[in-house]
CSV table of C-alpha atoms and ligand atoms in Angstrom, one decimal:
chain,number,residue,atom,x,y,z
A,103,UNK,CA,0.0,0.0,0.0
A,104,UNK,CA,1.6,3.6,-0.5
A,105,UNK,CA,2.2,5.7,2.2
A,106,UNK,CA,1.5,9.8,2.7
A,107,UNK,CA,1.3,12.1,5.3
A,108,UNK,CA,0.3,15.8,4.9
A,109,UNK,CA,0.9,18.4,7.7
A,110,UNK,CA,-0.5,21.8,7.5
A,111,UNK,CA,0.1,24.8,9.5
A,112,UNK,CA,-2.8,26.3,10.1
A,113,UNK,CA,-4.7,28.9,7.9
A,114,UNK,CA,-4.7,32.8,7.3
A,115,UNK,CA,-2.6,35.2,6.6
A,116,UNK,CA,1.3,34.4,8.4
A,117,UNK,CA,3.4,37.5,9.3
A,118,UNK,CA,6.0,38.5,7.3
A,119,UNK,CA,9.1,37.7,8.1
A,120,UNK,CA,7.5,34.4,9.2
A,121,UNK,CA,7.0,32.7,6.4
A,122,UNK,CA,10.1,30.7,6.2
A,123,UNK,CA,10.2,29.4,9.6
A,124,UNK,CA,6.4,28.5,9.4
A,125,UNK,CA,7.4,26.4,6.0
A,126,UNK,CA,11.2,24.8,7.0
A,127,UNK,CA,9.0,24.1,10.8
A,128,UNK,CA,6.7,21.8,8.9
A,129,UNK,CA,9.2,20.5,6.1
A,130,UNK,CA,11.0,19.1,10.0
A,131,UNK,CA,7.7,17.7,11.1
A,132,UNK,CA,6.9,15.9,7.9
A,133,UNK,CA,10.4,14.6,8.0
A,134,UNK,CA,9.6,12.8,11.3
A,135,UNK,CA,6.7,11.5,10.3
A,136,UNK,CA,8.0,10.4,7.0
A,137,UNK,CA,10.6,8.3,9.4
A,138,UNK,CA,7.9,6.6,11.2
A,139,UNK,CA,5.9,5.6,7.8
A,140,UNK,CA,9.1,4.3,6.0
A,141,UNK,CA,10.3,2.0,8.9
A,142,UNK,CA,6.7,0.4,9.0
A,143,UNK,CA,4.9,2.7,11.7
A,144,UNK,CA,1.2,3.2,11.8
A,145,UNK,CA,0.0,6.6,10.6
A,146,UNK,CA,-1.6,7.1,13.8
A,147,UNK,CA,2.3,7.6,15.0
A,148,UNK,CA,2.8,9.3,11.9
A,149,UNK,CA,0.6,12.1,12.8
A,150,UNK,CA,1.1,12.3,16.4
A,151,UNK,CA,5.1,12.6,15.9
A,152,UNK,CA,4.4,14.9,13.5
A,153,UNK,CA,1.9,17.0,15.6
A,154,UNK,CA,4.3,16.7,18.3
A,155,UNK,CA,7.0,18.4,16.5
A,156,UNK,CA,4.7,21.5,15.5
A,157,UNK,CA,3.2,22.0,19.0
A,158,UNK,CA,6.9,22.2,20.1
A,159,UNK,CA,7.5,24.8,18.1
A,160,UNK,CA,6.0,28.1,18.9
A,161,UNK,CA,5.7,29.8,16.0
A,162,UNK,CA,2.6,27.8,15.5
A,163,UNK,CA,-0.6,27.8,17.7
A,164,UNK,CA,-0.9,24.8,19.5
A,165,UNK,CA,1.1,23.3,22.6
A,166,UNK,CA,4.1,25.9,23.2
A,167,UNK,CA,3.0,29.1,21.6
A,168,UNK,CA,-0.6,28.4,21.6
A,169,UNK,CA,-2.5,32.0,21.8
A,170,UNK,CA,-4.2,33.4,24.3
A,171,UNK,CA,-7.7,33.5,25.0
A,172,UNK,CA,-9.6,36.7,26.4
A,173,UNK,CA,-8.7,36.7,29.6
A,174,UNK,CA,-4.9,35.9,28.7
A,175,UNK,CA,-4.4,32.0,29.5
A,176,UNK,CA,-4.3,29.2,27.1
A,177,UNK,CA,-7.0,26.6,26.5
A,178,UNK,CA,-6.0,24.1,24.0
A,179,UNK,CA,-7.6,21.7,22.0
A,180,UNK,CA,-7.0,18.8,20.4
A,181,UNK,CA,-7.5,15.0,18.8
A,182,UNK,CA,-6.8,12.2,16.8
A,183,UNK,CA,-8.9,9.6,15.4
A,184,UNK,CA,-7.9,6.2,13.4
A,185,UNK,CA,-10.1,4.9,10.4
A,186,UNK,CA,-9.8,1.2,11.7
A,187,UNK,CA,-12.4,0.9,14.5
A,188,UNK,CA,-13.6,4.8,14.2
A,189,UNK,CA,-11.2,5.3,17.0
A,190,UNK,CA,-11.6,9.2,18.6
A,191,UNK,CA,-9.4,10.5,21.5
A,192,UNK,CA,-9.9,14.5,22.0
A,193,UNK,CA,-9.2,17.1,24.9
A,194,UNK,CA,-10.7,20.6,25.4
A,195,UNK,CA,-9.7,23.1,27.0
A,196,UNK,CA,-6.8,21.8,28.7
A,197,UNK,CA,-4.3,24.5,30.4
A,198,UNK,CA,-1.5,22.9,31.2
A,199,UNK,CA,0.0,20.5,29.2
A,200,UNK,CA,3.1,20.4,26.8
A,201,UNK,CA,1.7,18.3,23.8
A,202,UNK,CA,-2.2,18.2,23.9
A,203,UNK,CA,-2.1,15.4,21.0
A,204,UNK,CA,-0.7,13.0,23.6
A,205,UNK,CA,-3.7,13.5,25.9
A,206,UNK,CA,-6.0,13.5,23.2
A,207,UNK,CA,-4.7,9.7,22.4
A,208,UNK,CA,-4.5,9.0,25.8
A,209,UNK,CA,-8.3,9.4,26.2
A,210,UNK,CA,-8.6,7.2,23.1
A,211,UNK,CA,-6.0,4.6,24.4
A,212,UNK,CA,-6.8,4.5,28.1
A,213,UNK,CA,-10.9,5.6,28.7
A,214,UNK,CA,-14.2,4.7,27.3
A,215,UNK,CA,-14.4,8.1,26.4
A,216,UNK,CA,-13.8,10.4,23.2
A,217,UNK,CA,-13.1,14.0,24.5
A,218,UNK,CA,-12.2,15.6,28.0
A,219,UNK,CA,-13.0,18.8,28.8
A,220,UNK,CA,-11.2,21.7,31.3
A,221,UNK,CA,-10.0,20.9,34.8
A,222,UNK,CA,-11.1,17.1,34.2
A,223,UNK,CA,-8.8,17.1,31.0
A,224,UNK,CA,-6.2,18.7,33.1
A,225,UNK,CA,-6.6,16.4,35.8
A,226,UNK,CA,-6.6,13.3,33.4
A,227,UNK,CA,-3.1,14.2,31.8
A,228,UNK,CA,-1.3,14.6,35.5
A,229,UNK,CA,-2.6,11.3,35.9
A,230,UNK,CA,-1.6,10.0,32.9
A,231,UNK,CA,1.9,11.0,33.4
A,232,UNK,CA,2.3,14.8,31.7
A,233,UNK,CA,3.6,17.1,33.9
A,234,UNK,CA,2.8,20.4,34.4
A,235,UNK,CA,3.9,23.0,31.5
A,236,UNK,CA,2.9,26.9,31.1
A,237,UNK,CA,2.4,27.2,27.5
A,238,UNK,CA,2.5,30.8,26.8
A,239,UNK,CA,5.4,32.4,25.2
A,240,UNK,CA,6.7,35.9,25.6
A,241,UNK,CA,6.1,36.6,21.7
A,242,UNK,CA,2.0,35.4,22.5
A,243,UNK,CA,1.5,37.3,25.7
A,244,UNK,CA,2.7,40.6,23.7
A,245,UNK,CA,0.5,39.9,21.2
A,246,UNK,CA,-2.1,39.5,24.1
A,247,UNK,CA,-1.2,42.7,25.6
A,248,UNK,CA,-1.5,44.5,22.0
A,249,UNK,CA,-4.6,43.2,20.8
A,250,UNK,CA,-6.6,43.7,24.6
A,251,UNK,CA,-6.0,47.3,23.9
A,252,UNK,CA,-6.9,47.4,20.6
A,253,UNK,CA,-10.1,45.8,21.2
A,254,UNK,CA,-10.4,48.2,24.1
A,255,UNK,CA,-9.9,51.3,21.7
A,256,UNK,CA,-12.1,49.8,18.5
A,257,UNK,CA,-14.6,47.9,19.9
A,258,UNK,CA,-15.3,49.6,23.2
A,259,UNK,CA,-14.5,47.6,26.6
A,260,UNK,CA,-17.2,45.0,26.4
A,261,UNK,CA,-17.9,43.7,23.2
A,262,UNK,CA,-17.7,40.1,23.0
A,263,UNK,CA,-17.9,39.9,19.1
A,264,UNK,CA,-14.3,39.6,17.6
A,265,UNK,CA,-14.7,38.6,14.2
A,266,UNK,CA,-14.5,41.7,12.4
A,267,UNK,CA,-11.7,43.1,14.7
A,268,UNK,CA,-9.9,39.9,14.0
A,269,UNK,CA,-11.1,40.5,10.4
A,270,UNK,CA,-9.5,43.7,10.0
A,271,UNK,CA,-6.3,42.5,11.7
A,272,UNK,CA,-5.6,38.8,9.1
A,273,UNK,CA,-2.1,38.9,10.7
A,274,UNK,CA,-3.2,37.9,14.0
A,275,UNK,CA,-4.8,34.8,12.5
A,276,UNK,CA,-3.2,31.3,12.0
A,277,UNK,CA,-1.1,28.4,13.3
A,278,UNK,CA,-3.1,25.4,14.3
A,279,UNK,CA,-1.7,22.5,13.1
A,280,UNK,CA,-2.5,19.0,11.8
A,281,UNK,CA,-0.9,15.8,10.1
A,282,UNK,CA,-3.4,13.0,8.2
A,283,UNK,CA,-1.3,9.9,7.2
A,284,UNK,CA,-1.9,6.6,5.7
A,285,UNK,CA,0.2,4.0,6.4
A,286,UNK,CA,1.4,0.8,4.4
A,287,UNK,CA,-1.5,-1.5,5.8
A,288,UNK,CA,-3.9,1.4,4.5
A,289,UNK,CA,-4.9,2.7,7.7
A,290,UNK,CA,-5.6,6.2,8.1
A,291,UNK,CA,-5.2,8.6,11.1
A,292,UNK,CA,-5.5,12.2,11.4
A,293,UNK,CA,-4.5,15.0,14.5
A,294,UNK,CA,-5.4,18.4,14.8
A,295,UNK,CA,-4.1,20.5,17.9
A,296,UNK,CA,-4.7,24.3,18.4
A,297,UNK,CA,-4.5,26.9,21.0
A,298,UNK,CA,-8.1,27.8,19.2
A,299,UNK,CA,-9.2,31.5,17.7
A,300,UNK,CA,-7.5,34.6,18.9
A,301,UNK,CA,-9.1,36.4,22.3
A,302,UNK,CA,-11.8,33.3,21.9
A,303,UNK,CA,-13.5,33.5,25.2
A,304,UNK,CA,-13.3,31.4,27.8
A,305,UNK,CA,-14.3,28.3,27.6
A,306,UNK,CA,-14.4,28.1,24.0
A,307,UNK,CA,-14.3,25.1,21.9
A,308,UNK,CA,-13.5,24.7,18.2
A,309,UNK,CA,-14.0,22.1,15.9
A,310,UNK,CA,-10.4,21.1,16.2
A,311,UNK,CA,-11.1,18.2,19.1
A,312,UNK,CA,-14.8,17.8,17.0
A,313,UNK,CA,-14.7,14.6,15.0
A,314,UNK,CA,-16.4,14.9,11.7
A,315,UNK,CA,-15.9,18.6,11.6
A,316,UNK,CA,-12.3,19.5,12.1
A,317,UNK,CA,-10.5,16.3,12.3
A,318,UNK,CA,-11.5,13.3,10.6
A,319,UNK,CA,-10.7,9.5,9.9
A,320,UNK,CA,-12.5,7.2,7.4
A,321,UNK,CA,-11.5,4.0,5.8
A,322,UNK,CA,-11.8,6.9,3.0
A,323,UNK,CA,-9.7,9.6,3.7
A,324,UNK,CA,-8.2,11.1,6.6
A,325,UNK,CA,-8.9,15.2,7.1
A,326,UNK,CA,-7.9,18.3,9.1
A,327,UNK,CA,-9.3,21.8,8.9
A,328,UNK,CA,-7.7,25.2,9.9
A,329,UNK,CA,-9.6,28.4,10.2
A,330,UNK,CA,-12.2,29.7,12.1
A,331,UNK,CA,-13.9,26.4,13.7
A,332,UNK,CA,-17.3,28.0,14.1
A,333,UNK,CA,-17.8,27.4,10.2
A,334,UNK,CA,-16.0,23.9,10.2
A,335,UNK,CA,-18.5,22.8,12.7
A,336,UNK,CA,-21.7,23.8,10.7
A,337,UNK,CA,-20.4,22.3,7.8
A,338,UNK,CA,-18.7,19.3,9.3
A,339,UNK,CA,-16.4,19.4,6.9
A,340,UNK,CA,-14.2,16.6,7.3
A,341,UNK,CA,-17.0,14.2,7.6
A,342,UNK,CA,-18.6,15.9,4.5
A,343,UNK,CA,-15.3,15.2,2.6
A,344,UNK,CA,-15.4,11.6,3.7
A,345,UNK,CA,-19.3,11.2,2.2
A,346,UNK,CA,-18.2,12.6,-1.3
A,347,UNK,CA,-15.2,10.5,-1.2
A,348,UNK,CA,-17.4,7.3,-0.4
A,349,UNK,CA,-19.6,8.2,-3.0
A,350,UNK,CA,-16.8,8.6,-5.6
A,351,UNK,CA,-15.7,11.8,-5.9
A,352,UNK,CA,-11.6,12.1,-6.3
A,353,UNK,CA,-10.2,13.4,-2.9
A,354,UNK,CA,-9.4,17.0,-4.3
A,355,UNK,CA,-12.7,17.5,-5.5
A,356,UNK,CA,-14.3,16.5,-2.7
A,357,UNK,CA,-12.2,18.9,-0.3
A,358,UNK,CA,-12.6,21.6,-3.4
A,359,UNK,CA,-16.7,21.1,-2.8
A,360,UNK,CA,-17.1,21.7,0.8
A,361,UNK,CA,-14.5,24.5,0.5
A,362,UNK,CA,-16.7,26.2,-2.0
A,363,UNK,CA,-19.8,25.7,0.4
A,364,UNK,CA,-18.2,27.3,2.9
A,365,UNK,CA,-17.1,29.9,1.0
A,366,UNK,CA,-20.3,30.6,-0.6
A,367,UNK,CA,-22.4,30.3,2.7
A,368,UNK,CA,-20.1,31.9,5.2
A,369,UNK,CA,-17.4,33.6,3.5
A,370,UNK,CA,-15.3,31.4,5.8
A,371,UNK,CA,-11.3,32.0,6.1
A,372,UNK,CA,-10.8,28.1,6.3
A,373,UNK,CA,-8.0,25.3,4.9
A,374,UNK,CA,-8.2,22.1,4.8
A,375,UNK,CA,-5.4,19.1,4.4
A,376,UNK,CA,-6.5,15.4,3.5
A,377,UNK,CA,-4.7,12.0,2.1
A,378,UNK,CA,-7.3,9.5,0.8
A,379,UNK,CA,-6.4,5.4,0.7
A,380,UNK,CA,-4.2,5.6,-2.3
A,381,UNK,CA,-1.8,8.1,-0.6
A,382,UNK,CA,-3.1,11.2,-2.1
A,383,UNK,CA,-2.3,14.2,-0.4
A,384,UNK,CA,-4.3,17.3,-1.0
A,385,UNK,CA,-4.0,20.8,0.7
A,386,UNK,CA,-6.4,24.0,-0.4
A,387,UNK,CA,-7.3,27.0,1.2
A,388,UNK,CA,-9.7,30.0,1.1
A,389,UNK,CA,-7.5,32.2,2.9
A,390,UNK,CA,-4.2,33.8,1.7
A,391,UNK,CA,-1.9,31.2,3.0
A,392,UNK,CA,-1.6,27.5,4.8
A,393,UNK,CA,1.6,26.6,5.1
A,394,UNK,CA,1.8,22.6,4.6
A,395,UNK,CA,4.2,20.2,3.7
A,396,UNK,CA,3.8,16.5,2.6
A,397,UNK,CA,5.3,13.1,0.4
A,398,UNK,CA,3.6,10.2,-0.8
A,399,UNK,CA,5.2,7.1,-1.9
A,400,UNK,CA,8.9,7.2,-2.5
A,401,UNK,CA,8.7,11.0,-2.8
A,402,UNK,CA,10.8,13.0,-0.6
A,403,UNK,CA,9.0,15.7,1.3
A,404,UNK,CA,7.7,19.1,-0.3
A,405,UNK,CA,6.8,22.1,1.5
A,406,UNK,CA,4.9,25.4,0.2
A,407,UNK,CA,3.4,28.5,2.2
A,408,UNK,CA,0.3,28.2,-0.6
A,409,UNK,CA,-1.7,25.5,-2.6
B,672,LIG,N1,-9.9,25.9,13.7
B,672,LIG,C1,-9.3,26.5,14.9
B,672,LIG,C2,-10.4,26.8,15.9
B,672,LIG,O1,-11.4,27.4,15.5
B,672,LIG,C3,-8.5,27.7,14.7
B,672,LIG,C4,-7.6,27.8,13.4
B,672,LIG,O2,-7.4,26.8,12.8
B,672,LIG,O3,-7.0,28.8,13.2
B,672,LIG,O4,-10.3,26.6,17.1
């Protein structure tokens, strides 16, 4: 069976003077999870070493680096899921934690549950092991600072709606990160980890840790979206891109479809990644740029800051 894996790096508009790192960071992560395909590793490794290696690095939001939520603290979320036994482990909200994707399989591995939420997420991944870990960077807590009093100024001190702030201000936008894979015995896995949308508030959850809407695995294809979740959700766009697939429809037309739905009936600022059976890899985007980077087969790794 071929192998792929496709990483992308979340979508919007990446500052410049960014672009390079954002691009080269995932060319590193693909890399890794290249490693664990070609020595006979499932793709659910795949994508969590992958995953791993972008929360680590925080130029991207999610683990280290995540962005900050209204009140100026991090509440991340993540998951994974595997095509053979629909197999779904996700975490909301969690605080403290160096590599949410690890607690998001955790839950998969080790409960009869799919996602954890908050202070019992938190409380899960001490048990399980992961130690405590402040995510919050210098470079994100600036931002913080900046942004609180622009909203301040611009919206007036208690508006809750932040979409058109964040609208008129694309360079704040950006970062999640994901990594769908199938591996030689044709199994597919995908993982999507995020720190979530910029001054989101408190207690917000995205379609990131959603199965079916921001991360996705089928015997189909594996999928991960990027971009503001409240859209992914409506649309459940990776499950959407599974049901065209199933019904025929060549993996890049299918991910082409429900990115011209949501363009046509939200305007949305999203990008998605997928790999169908045959090893495919697809990235395509409505907003200006999604850093990705991928290989199938006996290819070595590409990496581009645009579809
Ligand atoms: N989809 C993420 C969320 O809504 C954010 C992003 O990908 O930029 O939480």
């Amino acid at each position: 069976m071929p192998i792929a894996l496709i990483a992308h790096g979340g979508a919007g508009n990446w500052r410049p003077g960014s672009e390079q790192d954002a691009v080269e960071g995932l060319k590193a992560a693909v890399e890794k999870g290249r490693g664990v395909l070609r020595a006979g590793g499932s793709a659910l490794d795949a994508v969590c070493a992958t995953v791993v290696i972008l929360e680590d690095n925080p130029i991207f939001n999610a683990g280290t680096g995540a962005v900050l939520n209204f009140d100026g603290f991090c509440e991340l979320d993540a998951s994974v899921m595997v095509s053979r036994g629909a197999c779904i482990g996700a975490v909301a909200a969690l605080q403290r934690v160096r590599n949410p994707i690890l607690v998001a399989r955790k839950v998969m591995e080790e409960t009869d549950h799919v996602m954890l939420a908050g202070e019992g997420a938190q409380r899960f991944a001490r048990v399980m092991g992961f130690p405590d870990h402040d995510p919050i960077t210098p470079a994100r807590r600036a931002d913080w600072q900046d942004k609180r009093k622009r909203v301040d100024e611009v919206l007036g001190k208690h508006s809750l709606k932040m979409r058109r702030f964040l609208k008129d201000h694309p360079e704040y936008a950006g970062g999640t990160v994901g990594a769908v894979a199938v591996d030689k015995d044709g199994i597919l896995a995908a993982a999507t980890s995020t720190g979530g949308v910029t001054m989101k508030l408190v207690g917000r959850v995205g379609d990131s840790p959603i199965a079916g809407a921001g991360n996705y695995a089928s015997n189909h294809i594996a999928a991960s979206a990027t971009g503001t979740g409240e859209f992914v959700m409506r649309a459940l766009a990776a499950r959407a891109i599974s049901e065209a697939v199933q019904h025929g429809a060549p993996v890049a037309r299918a991910v082409a479809e429900v990115l011209d739905g949501l363009r046509r009936d939200y305007e949305a600022d999203v990008g998605i990644i997928a790999v169908d059976s045959a090893g495919t890899p697809v990235a395509q985007h409505l907003t200006r740029d999604m850093p990705h980077a991928y290989f199938s087969g006996e290819h070595e790794v590409a990496s581009r800051m645009r579809a």
